[in-house]
């Protein structure tokens, strides 16, 4: 309803009657306001056919649009800008989204890809949809999905978009680079847990062995002391058997 839609003027009445198996010619004029900047403009002429409602039903309307492409002569300015490349986990992979903005004055179509580097080789993933028109001042969002990411490694992802003016120039722009790091956290966590458990077991075992060695050392010391007492003829006090034996030899 703005720009081209507002500049169009029908030369006939708003309602046109077309008889069965016949045709009707509708003429229109297009007046571009003075001072309109050069570039591409898009609008349409819309024909609407309303079907009367039946009892208990609703009205239905069929519409057909005729696209009107307008080019105001002047210097063409093909300008393409991209928003930040965003990503989020999706279906076991990563989904990337970027918005293409037409900041110039010409109408264009575009196609985009995700360029992935890192690992054994570089490859691309298409961004969809493709081949759509973006009018000056307009924008369109495209997405692409990266599947089967490796469990371990790094990847660098950049969106590349090529805009093409029908029958004219083309321009390619790249987005910022997103870096992905893949790491098997579950396996690493389990491995760390296993190492910690093993370390704890070794510490406990070492403490027990030290305690056992201390007891053995104390037992050996006690046995050596006992042997010395026996050899000297002075049995330890408190042992009845040794006391009786000692009493028999030393009244």
Coordinates of C-alpha atoms in Angstrom, one line a residue:
X1 CA 0.0 0.0 0.0
X2 CA 3.1 2.3 0.2
X3 CA 5.6 3.3 -2.5
X4 CA 4.6 1.6 -5.7
X5 CA 1.2 0.6 -4.3
X6 CA 0.5 4.3 -3.5
X7 CA 1.8 5.5 -6.9
X8 CA -0.5 3.3 -9.0
X9 CA -3.8 4.6 -10.2
X10 CA -6.5 2.6 -12.0
X11 CA -8.1 4.1 -15.0
X12 CA -11.3 2.2 -14.3
X13 CA -13.7 1.8 -11.5
X14 CA -12.6 -0.2 -8.4
X15 CA -15.2 -2.9 -9.3
X16 CA -15.0 -4.5 -12.7
X17 CA -17.5 -7.0 -14.1
X18 CA -16.1 -9.8 -16.3
X19 CA -18.7 -11.9 -18.1
X20 CA -18.3 -15.7 -18.3
X21 CA -15.7 -16.8 -20.9
X22 CA -14.7 -13.2 -21.6
X23 CA -12.0 -10.8 -20.6
X24 CA -11.7 -7.3 -19.4
X25 CA -8.8 -4.9 -19.8
X26 CA -7.9 -2.7 -16.8
X27 CA -5.4 0.1 -17.5
X28 CA -3.4 1.9 -14.8
X29 CA -0.9 4.7 -14.6
X30 CA 2.1 5.0 -12.5
X31 CA 3.3 8.4 -11.2
X32 CA 6.6 8.4 -9.4
X33 CA 6.9 11.4 -7.0
X34 CA 9.6 14.0 -7.7
X35 CA 12.7 13.4 -5.7
X36 CA 12.3 9.7 -5.3
X37 CA 15.8 8.2 -4.8
X38 CA 17.0 6.0 -7.6
X39 CA 16.8 2.2 -7.1
X40 CA 14.4 -0.7 -7.2
X41 CA 10.8 -0.6 -5.9
X42 CA 8.3 -3.4 -5.7
X43 CA 4.5 -3.4 -5.6
X44 CA 1.6 -5.3 -7.0
X45 CA -1.9 -5.0 -8.5
X46 CA -4.3 -7.3 -6.7
X47 CA -7.6 -8.7 -8.1
X48 CA -10.0 -10.1 -5.6
X49 CA -13.0 -12.3 -6.2
X50 CA -15.4 -12.8 -3.3
X51 CA -17.8 -15.8 -3.3
X52 CA -21.1 -15.1 -1.5
X53 CA -21.6 -17.0 1.7
X54 CA -24.0 -20.0 1.6
X55 CA -26.5 -20.6 4.4
X56 CA -24.5 -21.2 7.6
X57 CA -21.2 -20.6 5.9
X58 CA -18.6 -17.9 5.5
X59 CA -17.5 -15.7 2.7
X60 CA -14.4 -16.8 0.8
X61 CA -12.2 -14.6 -1.3
X62 CA -9.7 -15.5 -4.0
X63 CA -6.9 -13.1 -4.8
X64 CA -4.4 -12.9 -7.6
X65 CA -1.5 -10.4 -7.5
X66 CA 0.4 -9.1 -10.5
X67 CA 3.9 -8.1 -9.4
X68 CA 5.1 -4.6 -10.4
X69 CA 8.8 -4.0 -10.5
X70 CA 9.8 -0.3 -10.8
X71 CA 13.3 1.0 -11.3
X72 CA 14.0 4.7 -10.8
X73 CA 17.0 5.6 -13.0
X74 CA 20.1 6.6 -11.3
X75 CA 23.2 5.2 -9.7
X76 CA 22.6 1.6 -8.5
X77 CA 23.9 0.9 -5.0
X78 CA 24.1 -2.7 -4.2
X79 CA 24.5 -3.0 -0.4
X80 CA 24.2 -6.2 1.7
X81 CA 24.7 -6.4 5.4
X82 CA 24.4 -9.4 7.7
X83 CA 23.5 -9.6 11.4
X84 CA 25.6 -11.6 13.8
X85 CA 25.7 -15.3 13.0
X86 CA 23.8 -17.1 15.8
X87 CA 23.6 -20.7 16.7
X88 CA 21.9 -23.1 19.1
X89 CA 21.8 -26.9 19.6
X90 CA 19.2 -28.7 17.4
X91 CA 18.6 -32.4 16.8
X92 CA 22.1 -33.5 17.9
X93 CA 23.8 -30.8 15.9
X94 CA 23.9 -27.0 15.7
X95 CA 21.4 -24.7 13.9
X96 CA 22.8 -21.4 12.5
X97 CA 20.7 -18.3 11.7
X98 CA 21.6 -15.0 10.0
X99 CA 19.5 -12.2 8.7
X100 CA 20.3 -10.5 5.3
X101 CA 19.5 -6.8 5.1
X102 CA 19.2 -4.8 1.8
X103 CA 20.7 -1.5 2.7
X104 CA 21.1 -0.3 -0.9
X105 CA 18.6 0.9 -3.5
X106 CA 18.3 -2.1 -5.8
X107 CA 16.2 -5.2 -5.6
X108 CA 18.2 -8.5 -5.5
X109 CA 18.0 -12.2 -4.8
X110 CA 20.6 -14.0 -2.8
X111 CA 22.0 -17.4 -1.9
X112 CA 24.0 -18.3 1.2
X113 CA 26.2 -21.1 2.6
X114 CA 27.9 -22.0 5.9
X115 CA 31.6 -22.4 5.4
X116 CA 33.1 -24.9 7.9
X117 CA 36.8 -25.2 8.5
X118 CA 38.9 -27.2 10.9
X119 CA 39.3 -31.0 11.2
X120 CA 40.5 -33.0 8.2
X121 CA 38.8 -30.9 5.5
X122 CA 36.7 -27.9 4.8
X123 CA 33.1 -28.1 3.5
X124 CA 29.9 -26.1 3.0
X125 CA 26.3 -26.4 4.1
X126 CA 23.5 -24.5 2.2
X127 CA 21.5 -21.8 3.9
X128 CA 17.7 -21.8 3.2
X129 CA 15.5 -20.5 1.7
X130 CA 17.3 -19.4 -1.5
X131 CA 16.4 -17.3 -4.5
X132 CA 14.0 -15.0 -2.6
X133 CA 13.7 -11.2 -3.4
X134 CA 14.8 -8.6 -0.9
X135 CA 13.6 -5.1 -1.6
X136 CA 15.6 -2.0 -0.5
X137 CA 15.1 -1.6 3.2
X138 CA 13.9 -5.2 3.5
X139 CA 15.4 -8.2 5.2
X140 CA 15.2 -12.0 5.2
X141 CA 16.4 -14.6 7.7
X142 CA 18.1 -17.8 6.5
X143 CA 19.1 -20.9 8.4
X144 CA 21.4 -23.9 8.1
X145 CA 22.1 -27.0 10.2
X146 CA 25.4 -28.6 11.0
X147 CA 24.9 -32.3 11.8
X148 CA 27.2 -35.1 13.0
X149 CA 29.7 -32.9 14.8
X150 CA 32.8 -34.8 16.0
X151 CA 33.0 -35.7 19.7
X152 CA 36.4 -34.0 20.0
X153 CA 37.7 -31.1 18.0
X154 CA 37.2 -27.5 16.9
X155 CA 35.3 -26.0 14.0
X156 CA 35.1 -22.5 12.6
X157 CA 31.8 -21.5 10.9
X158 CA 31.2 -18.5 8.7
X159 CA 28.1 -17.5 6.7
X160 CA 28.7 -16.3 3.2
X161 CA 25.9 -14.6 1.2
X162 CA 26.0 -13.6 -2.5
X163 CA 23.4 -11.1 -3.6
X164 CA 22.6 -10.7 -7.3
X165 CA 20.7 -8.0 -9.1
X166 CA 18.6 -9.6 -11.9
X167 CA 20.6 -9.1 -15.0
X168 CA 23.1 -7.0 -13.2
X169 CA 25.9 -7.0 -10.6
X170 CA 26.6 -9.4 -7.7
X171 CA 28.2 -9.0 -4.3
X172 CA 29.4 -11.4 -1.7
X173 CA 29.6 -10.7 2.0
X174 CA 30.7 -12.8 5.0
X175 CA 29.5 -12.9 8.5
X176 CA 31.4 -13.1 11.8
X177 CA 33.1 -16.4 12.6
X178 CA 31.6 -18.7 15.2
X179 CA 34.1 -21.2 16.8
X180 CA 32.8 -24.5 18.1
X181 CA 34.7 -26.7 20.5
X182 CA 33.5 -30.3 20.9
X183 CA 34.6 -32.3 23.9
X184 CA 33.3 -35.6 25.3
X185 CA 32.3 -34.3 28.7
X186 CA 30.5 -37.4 29.9
X187 CA 33.5 -39.7 29.1
X188 CA 35.9 -37.2 30.7
X189 CA 33.7 -37.0 33.8
X190 CA 33.6 -40.7 34.1
X191 CA 37.3 -41.0 33.6
X192 CA 38.1 -38.3 36.2
X193 CA 35.7 -40.1 38.6
X194 CA 37.5 -43.4 38.0
X195 CA 40.9 -41.8 38.6
X196 CA 39.7 -40.2 41.8
X197 CA 38.3 -43.5 43.0
X198 CA 41.6 -45.2 42.2
X199 CA 43.5 -42.5 43.9
X200 CA 41.3 -42.8 47.0
X201 CA 41.8 -46.6 47.0
X202 CA 45.5 -46.2 46.8
X203 CA 45.6 -43.7 49.7
X204 CA 43.5 -46.0 51.8
X205 CA 45.6 -49.1 50.9
X206 CA 48.8 -47.1 51.6
X207 CA 47.5 -46.0 55.0
X208 CA 46.5 -49.6 55.9
X209 CA 49.9 -50.9 54.8
X210 CA 51.7 -48.3 56.9
X211 CA 49.7 -49.2 59.9
X212 CA 50.4 -52.9 59.3
X213 CA 54.1 -52.2 59.0
X214 CA 54.1 -50.3 62.2
X215 CA 52.4 -53.1 64.0
X216 CA 54.9 -55.6 62.6
X217 CA 57.7 -53.4 63.7
X218 CA 56.3 -53.1 67.2
X219 CA 55.8 -56.9 67.3
X220 CA 59.4 -57.5 66.2
X221 CA 60.7 -55.0 68.8
X222 CA 58.6 -56.7 71.5
X223 CA 59.9 -60.2 70.4
X224 CA 63.5 -59.0 70.5
X225 CA 63.0 -57.6 74.0
X226 CA 61.4 -60.8 75.1
X227 CA 64.3 -62.9 73.8
X228 CA 66.8 -60.7 75.6
X229 CA 64.9 -61.1 78.9
X230 CA 64.8 -64.9 78.5
X231 CA 68.5 -65.1 77.7
X232 CA 69.3 -63.0 80.7
X233 CA 67.3 -65.3 83.0
X234 CA 64.7 -62.6 83.9
X235 CA 61.4 -63.6 82.5
X236 CA 58.9 -60.8 82.0
X237 CA 56.7 -60.0 85.0
X238 CA 53.1 -61.1 84.6
X239 CA 53.7 -64.4 82.8
X240 CA 52.8 -67.1 85.3
X241 CA 54.5 -69.9 83.5
X242 CA 57.8 -68.0 83.3
X243 CA 57.4 -67.0 87.0
X244 CA 57.0 -70.7 88.0
X245 CA 60.0 -71.7 86.0
X246 CA 62.0 -68.8 87.4
X247 CA 61.0 -69.8 91.0
X248 CA 62.2 -73.4 90.5
X249 CA 65.6 -72.3 89.4
X250 CA 66.0 -69.4 91.9
X251 CA 64.4 -70.2 95.2

